[in-house]
PDB file of C-alpha atoms in Angstrom:
ATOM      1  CA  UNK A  25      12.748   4.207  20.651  1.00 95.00           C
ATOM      2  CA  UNK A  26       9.344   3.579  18.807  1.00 95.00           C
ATOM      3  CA  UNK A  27       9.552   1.966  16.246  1.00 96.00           C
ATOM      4  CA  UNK A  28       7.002   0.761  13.014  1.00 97.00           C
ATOM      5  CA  UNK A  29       9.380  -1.320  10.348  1.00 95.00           C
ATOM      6  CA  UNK A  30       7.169  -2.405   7.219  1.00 95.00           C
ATOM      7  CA  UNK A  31       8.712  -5.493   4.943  1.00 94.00           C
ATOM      8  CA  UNK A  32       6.844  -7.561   2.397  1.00 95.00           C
ATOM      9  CA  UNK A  33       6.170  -4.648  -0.305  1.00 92.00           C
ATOM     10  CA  UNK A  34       7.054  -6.003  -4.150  1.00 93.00           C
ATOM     11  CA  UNK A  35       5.861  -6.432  -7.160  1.00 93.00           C
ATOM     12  CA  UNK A  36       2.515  -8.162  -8.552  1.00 92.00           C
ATOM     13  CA  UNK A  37       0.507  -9.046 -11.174  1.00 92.00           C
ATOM     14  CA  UNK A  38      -3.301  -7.934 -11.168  1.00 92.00           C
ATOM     15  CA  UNK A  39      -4.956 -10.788  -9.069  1.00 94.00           C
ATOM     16  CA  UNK A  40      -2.058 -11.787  -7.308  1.00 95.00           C
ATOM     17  CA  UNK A  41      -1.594 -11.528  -3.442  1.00 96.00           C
ATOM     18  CA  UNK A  42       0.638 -10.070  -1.559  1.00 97.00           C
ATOM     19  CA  UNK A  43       0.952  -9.724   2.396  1.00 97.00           C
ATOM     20  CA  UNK A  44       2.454  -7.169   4.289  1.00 98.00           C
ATOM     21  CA  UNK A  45       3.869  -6.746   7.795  1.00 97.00           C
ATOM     22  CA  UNK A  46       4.839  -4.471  10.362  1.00 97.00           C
ATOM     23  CA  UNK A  47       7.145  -4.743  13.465  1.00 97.00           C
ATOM     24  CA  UNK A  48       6.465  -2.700  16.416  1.00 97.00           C
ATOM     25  CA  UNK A  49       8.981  -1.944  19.509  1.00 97.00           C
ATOM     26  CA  UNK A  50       9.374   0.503  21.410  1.00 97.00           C
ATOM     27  CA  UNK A  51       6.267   0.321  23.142  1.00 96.00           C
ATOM     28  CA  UNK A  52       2.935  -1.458  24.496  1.00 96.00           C
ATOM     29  CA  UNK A  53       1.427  -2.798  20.957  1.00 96.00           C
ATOM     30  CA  UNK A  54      -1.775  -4.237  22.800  1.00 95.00           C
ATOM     31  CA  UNK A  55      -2.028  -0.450  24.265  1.00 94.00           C
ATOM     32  CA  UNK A  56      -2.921   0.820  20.329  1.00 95.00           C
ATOM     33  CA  UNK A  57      -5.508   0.730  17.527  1.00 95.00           C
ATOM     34  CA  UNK A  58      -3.536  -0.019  14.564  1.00 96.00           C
ATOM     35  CA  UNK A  59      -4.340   1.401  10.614  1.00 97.00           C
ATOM     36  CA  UNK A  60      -2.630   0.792   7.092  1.00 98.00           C
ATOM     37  CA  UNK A  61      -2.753   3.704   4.852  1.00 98.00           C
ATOM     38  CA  UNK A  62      -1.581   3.901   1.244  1.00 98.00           C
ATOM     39  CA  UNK A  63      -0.355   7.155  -0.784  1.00 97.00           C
ATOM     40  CA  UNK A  64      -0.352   5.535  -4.697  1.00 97.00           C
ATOM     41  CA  UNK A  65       1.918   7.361  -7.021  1.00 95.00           C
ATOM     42  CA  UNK A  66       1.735  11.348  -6.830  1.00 95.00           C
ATOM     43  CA  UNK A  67      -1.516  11.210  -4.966  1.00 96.00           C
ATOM     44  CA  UNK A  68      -2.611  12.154  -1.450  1.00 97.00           C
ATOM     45  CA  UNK A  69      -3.191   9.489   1.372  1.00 98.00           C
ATOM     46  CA  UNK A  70      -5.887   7.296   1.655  1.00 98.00           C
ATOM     47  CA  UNK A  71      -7.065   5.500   4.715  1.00 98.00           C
ATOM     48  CA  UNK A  72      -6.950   1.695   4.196  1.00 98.00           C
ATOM     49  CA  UNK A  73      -7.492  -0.199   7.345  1.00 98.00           C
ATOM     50  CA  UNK A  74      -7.995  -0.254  10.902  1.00 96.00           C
ATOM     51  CA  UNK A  75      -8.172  -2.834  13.485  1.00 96.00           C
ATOM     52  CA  UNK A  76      -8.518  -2.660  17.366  1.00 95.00           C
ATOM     53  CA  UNK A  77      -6.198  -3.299  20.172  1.00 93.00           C
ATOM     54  CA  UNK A  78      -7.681  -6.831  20.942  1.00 86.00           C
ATOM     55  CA  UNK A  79      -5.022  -9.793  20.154  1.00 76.00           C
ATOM     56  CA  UNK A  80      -8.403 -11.331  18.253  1.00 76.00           C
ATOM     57  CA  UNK A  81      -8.666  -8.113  16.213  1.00 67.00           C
ATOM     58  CA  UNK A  82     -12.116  -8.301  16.689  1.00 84.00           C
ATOM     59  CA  UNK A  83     -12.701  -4.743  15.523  1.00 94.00           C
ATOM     60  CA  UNK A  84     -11.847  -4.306  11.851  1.00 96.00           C
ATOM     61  CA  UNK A  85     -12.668  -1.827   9.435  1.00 97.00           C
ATOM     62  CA  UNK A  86     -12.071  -1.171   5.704  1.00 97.00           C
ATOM     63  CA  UNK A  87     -12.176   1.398   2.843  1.00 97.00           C
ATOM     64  CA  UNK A  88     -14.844   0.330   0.455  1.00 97.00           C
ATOM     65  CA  UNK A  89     -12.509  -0.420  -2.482  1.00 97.00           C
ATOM     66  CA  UNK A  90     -10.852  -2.853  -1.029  1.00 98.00           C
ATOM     67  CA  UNK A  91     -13.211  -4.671   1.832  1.00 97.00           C
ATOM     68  CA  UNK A  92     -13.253  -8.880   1.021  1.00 97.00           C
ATOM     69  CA  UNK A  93     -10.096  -8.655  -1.121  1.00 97.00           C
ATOM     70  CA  UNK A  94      -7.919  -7.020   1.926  1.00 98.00           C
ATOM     71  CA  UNK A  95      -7.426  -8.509   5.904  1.00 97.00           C
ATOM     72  CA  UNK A  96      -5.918  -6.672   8.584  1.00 97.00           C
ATOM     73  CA  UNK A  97      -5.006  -8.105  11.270  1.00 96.00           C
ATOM     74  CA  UNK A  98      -2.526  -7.917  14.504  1.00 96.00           C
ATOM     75  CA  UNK A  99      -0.679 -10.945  16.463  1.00 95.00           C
ATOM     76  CA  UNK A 100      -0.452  -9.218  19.993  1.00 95.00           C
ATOM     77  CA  UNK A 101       2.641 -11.679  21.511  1.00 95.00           C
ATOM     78  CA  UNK A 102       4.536 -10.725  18.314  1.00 96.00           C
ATOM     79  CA  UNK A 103       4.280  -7.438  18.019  1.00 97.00           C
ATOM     80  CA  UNK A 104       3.092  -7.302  14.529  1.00 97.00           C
ATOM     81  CA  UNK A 105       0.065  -6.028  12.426  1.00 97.00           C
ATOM     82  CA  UNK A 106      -0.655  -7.250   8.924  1.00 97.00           C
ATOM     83  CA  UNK A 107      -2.169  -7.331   5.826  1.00 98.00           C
ATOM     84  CA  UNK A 108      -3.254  -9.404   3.837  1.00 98.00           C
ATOM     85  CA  UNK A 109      -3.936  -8.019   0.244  1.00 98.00           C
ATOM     86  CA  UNK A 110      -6.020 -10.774  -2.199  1.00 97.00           C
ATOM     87  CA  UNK A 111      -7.048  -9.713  -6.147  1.00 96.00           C
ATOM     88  CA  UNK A 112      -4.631  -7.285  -6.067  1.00 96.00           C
ATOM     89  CA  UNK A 113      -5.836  -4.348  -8.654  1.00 94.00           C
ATOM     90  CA  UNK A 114      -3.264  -2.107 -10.644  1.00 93.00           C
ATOM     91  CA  UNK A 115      -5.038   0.760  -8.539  1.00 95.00           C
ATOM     92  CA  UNK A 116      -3.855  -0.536  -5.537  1.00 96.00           C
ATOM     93  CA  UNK A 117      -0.505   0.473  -6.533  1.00 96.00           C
ATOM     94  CA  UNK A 118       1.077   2.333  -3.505  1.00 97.00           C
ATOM     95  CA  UNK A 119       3.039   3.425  -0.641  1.00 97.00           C
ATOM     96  CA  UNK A 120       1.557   1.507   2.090  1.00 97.00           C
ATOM     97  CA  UNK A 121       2.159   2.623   5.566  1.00 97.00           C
ATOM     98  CA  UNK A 122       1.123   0.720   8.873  1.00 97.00           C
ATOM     99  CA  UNK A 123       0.732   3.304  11.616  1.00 97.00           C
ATOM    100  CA  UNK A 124      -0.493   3.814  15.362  1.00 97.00           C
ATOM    101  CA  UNK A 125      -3.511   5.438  17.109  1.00 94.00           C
ATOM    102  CA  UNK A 126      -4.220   5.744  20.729  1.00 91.00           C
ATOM    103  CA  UNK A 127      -7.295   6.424  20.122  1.00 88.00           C
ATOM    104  CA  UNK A 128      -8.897   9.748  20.897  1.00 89.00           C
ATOM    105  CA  UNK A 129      -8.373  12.389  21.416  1.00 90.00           C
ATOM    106  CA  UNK A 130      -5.338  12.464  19.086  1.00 92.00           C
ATOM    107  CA  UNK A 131      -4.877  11.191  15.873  1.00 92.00           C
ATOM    108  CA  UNK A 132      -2.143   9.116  14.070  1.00 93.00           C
ATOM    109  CA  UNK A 133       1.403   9.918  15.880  1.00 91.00           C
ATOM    110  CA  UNK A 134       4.064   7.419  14.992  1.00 93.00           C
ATOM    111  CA  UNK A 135       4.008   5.770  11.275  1.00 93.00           C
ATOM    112  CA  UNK A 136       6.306   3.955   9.594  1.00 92.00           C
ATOM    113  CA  UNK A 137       8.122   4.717   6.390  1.00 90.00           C
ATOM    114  CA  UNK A 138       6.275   2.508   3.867  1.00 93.00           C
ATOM    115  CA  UNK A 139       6.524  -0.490   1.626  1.00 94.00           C
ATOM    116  CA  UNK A 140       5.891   0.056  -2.272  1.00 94.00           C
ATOM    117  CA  UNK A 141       3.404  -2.615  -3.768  1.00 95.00           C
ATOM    118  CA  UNK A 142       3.495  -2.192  -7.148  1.00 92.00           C
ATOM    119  CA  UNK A 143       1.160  -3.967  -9.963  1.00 84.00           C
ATOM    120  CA  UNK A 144       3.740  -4.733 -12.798  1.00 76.00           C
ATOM    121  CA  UNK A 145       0.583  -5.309 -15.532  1.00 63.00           C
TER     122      UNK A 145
ATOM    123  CA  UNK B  18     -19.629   9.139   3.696  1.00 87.00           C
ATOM    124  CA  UNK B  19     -17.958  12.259   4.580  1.00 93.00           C
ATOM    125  CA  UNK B  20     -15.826  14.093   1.900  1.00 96.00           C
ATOM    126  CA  UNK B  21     -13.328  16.574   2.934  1.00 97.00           C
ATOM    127  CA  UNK B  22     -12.187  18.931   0.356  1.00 97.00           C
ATOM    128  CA  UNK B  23      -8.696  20.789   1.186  1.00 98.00           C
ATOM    129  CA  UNK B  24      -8.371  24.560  -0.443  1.00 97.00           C
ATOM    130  CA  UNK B  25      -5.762  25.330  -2.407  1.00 98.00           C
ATOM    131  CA  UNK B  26      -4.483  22.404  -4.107  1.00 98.00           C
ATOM    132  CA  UNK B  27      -1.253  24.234  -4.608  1.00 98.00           C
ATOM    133  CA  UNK B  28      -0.500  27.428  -2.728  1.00 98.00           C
ATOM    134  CA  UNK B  29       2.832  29.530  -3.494  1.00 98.00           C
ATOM    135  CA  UNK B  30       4.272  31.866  -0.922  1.00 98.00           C
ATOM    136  CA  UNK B  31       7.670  33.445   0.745  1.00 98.00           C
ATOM    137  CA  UNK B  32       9.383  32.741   3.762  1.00 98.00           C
ATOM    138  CA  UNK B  33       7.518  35.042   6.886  1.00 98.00           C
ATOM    139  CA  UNK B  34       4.397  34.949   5.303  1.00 98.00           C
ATOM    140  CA  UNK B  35       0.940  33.512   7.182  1.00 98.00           C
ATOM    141  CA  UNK B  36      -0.098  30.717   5.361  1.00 98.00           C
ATOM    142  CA  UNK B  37      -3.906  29.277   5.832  1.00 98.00           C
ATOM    143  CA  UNK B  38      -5.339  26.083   4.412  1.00 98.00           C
ATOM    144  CA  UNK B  39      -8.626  25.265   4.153  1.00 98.00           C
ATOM    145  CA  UNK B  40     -10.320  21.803   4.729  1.00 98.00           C
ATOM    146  CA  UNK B  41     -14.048  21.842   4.021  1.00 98.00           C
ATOM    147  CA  UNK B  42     -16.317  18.743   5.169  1.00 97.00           C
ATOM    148  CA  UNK B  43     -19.375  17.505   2.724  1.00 97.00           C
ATOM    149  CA  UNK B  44     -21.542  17.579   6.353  1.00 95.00           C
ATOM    150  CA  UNK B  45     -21.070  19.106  10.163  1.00 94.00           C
ATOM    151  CA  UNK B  46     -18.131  17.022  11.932  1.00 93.00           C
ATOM    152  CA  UNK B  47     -17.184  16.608  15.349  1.00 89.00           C
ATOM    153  CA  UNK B  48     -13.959  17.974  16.684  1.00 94.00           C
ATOM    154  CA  UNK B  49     -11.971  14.795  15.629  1.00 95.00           C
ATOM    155  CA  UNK B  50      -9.793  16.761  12.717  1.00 97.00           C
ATOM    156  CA  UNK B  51      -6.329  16.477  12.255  1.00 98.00           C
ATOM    157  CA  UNK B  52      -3.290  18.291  10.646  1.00 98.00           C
ATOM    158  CA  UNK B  53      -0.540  16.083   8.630  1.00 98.00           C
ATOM    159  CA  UNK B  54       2.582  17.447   7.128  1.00 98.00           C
ATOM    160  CA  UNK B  55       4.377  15.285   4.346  1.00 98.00           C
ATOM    161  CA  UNK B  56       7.795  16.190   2.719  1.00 97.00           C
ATOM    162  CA  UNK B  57       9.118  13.916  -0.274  1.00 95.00           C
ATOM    163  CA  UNK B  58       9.802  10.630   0.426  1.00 93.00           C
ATOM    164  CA  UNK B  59       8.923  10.803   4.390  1.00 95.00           C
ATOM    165  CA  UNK B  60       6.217   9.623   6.627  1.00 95.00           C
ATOM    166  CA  UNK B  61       3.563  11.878   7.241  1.00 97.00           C
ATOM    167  CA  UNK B  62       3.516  13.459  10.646  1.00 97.00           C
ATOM    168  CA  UNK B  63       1.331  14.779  12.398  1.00 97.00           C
ATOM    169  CA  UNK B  64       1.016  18.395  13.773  1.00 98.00           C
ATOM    170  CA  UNK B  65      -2.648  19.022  14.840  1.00 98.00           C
ATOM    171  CA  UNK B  66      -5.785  16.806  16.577  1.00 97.00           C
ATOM    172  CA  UNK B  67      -8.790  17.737  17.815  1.00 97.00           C
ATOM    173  CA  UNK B  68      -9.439  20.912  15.066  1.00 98.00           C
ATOM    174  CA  UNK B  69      -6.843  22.896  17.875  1.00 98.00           C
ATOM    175  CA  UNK B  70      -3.835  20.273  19.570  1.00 98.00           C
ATOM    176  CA  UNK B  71      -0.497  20.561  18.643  1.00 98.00           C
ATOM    177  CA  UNK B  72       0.835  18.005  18.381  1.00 97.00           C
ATOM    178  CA  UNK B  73       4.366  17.205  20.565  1.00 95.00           C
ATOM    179  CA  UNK B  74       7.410  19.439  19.642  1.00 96.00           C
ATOM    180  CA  UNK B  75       5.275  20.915  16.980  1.00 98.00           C
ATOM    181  CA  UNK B  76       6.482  24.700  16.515  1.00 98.00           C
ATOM    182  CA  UNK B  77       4.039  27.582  17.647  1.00 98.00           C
ATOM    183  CA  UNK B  78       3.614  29.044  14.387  1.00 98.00           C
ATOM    184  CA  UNK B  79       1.211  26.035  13.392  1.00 98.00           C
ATOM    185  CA  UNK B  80      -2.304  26.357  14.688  1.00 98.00           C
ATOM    186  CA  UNK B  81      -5.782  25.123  13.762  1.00 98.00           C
ATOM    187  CA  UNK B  82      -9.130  26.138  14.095  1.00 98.00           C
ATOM    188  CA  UNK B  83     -12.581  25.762  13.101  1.00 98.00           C
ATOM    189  CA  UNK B  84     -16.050  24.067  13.263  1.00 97.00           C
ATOM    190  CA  UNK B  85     -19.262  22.307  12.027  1.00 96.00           C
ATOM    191  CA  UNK B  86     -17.628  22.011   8.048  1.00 97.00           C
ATOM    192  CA  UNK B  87     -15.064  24.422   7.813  1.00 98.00           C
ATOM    193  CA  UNK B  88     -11.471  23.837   9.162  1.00 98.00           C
ATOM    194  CA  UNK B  89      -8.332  25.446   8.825  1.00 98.00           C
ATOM    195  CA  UNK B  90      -4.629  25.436   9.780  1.00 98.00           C
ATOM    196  CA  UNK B  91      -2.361  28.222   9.824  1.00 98.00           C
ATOM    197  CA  UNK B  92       1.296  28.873  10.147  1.00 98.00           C
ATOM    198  CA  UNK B  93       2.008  32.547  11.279  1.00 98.00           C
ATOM    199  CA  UNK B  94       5.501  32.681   9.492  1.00 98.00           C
ATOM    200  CA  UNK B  95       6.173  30.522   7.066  1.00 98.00           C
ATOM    201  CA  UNK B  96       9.685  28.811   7.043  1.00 98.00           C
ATOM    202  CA  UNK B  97      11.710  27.502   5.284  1.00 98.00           C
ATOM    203  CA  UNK B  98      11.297  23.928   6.795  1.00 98.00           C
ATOM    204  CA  UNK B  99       7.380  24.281   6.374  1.00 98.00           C
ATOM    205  CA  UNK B 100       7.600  23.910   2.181  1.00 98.00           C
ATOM    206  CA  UNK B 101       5.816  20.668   2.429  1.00 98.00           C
ATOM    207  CA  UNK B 102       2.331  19.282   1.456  1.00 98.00           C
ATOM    208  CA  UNK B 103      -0.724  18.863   4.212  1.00 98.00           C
ATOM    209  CA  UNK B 104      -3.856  16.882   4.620  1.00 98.00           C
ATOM    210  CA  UNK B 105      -6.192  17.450   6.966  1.00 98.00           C
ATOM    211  CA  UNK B 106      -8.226  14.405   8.257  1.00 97.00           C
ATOM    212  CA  UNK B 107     -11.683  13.203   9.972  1.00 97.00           C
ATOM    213  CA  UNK B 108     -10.850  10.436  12.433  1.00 95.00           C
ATOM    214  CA  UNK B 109     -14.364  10.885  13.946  1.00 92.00           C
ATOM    215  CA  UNK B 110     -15.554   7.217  13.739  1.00 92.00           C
ATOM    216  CA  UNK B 111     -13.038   4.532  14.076  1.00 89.00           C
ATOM    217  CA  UNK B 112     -15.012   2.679  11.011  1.00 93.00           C
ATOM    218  CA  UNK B 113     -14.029   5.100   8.975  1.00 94.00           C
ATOM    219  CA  UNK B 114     -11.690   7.567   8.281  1.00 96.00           C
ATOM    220  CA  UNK B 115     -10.888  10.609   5.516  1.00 96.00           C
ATOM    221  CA  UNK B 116      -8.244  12.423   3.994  1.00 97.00           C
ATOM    222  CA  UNK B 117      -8.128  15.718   2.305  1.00 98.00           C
ATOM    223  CA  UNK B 118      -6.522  15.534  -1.080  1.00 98.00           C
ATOM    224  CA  UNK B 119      -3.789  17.599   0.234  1.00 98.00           C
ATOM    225  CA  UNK B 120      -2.166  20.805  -0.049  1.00 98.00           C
ATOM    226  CA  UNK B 121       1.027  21.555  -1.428  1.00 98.00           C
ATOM    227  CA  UNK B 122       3.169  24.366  -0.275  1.00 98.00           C
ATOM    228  CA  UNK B 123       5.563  25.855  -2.689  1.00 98.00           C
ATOM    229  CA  UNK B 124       8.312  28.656  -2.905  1.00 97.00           C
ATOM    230  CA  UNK B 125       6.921  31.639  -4.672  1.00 96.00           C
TER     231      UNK B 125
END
C-alpha cells in the first residue's frame, strides 16, 4: 500500500524551528518529485515546497514567504522527505502536508494526512 | 506570478443538480490544471489533470474543461458524497505552483 506518514508537527513560539518529516513505502521514492503544502486554519491550500527526485535534491523550489527561513529536502536510502522550518512566523500556522508528483502529465496523487504546526504566541 | 481565482467561493445546490466551478488564471496557462476535492479533516485528492484527466476511480460525473485563462470542472449530478470544497491548481512549472482559494459546496 502507498503510503505518506507525516510526524514532527507541534507547537512553537514565533522564531523558533521546527522540522518535519515524512515516511514513504509503498513505492519507488527516488521514482517521484516530492512537495509540502500547508492549509492554515479555515483557509485554502497553499503550495510550500518542492524538490526533485535526485537523492542530492538538487532541484528545490519555494513559495516566496517562506524561501531562506524553510529547507526541503529528501534522503533517497531512507525513504524520507523533510523540512526544515527556521523563524517560524505565527502565519505559518498550518496543516502541513508532504505529498507526491510523478511529474507530468498528472498532478499530485497520493498525500498524506498532515501534521499541525502551530505558533502558540 | 500567476493568480488563479476560483468562482463561487461558496455555491449551494441539491442532490442531481450539475454543478460548475470556475477557475480563472491572471494570464494564458498551459494545459497543466488540476481538480482537488477536500472534505473536513481529509487529505485533498485529486480528481482532474491536464484541464480534462480523471483521475483513477474518479466517478464519470466529474469532468473538466477549458483553456488559455478560463477553466472549469463540472459534476453532471451532484451527490451526496460530492458536498465537499475544490481547488483547482496550475502545476505548469515545477518552480512554482498555485492554488485557487477554493470552492465550497454546500446543501441548499
Amino acid at each position: 500500500e502507498v503510503q505518506l506518514v507525516e510526524s514532527g508537527g507541534g507547537l512553537v513560539q514565533p522564531g523558533g524551528s521546527l522540522r518535519l518529516s515524512c515516511a514513504a513505502s509503498g513505492f519507488t521514492f527516488s521514482n517521484y518529485w516530492m512537495t509540502w503544502v500547508r492549509q492554515a486554519p479555515g483557509k485554502g491550500l497553499e503550495w510550500v515546497a518542492n524538490i526533485n527526485q535526485r537523492t542530492s535534491g538538487s532541484e528545490k523550489y519555494y513559495v516566496a514567504s517562506v524561501k531562506g527561513r524553510f529547507t526541503i529536502s529528501r534522503d533517497n536510502a531512507k525513504n524520507t522527505l523533510s523540512l526544515e522550518m527556521n523563524s517560524l512566523r505565527d502565519e505559518d500556522t498550518a496543516v502541513y502536508s508532504c505529498a507526491r508528483w510523478p511529474v507530468w502529465p498528472t498532478a499530485v496523487e497520493v498525500w498524506c494526512q498532515g501534521t499541525v504546526v502551530t505558533g502558540s504566541s | 506570478d500567476i493568480q488563479m481565482t476560483q468562482s463561487p467561493s461558496t455555491l449551494s445546490a441539491s442532490v442531481g443538480d450539475r454543478v460548475t466551478i470556475t477557475c480563472r488564471a491572471s494570464q494564458s496557462i498551459s494545459t497543466w490544471l488540476a481538480w482537488y476535492q477536500q472534505k473536513p479533516g481529509q487529505a485533498p485528492k485529486l480528481l482532474i489533470y491536464a484541464t480534462s484527466s480523471l483521475d483513477r476511480g474518479v466517478p464519470s460525473r466529474f469532468s473538466g474543461s477549458g483553456s488559455g485563462t478560463e477553466f472549469t470542472l463540472t459534476i453532471s449530478s451532484l451527490q451526496p458524497d460530492d458536498f465537499a470544497s475544490y481547488y483547482c491548481q496550475h502545476y505548469g512549472d515545477y518552480s512554482t505552483w498555485t492554488f485557487g482559494q477554493g470552492t465550497k459546496v454546500e446543501v441548499k
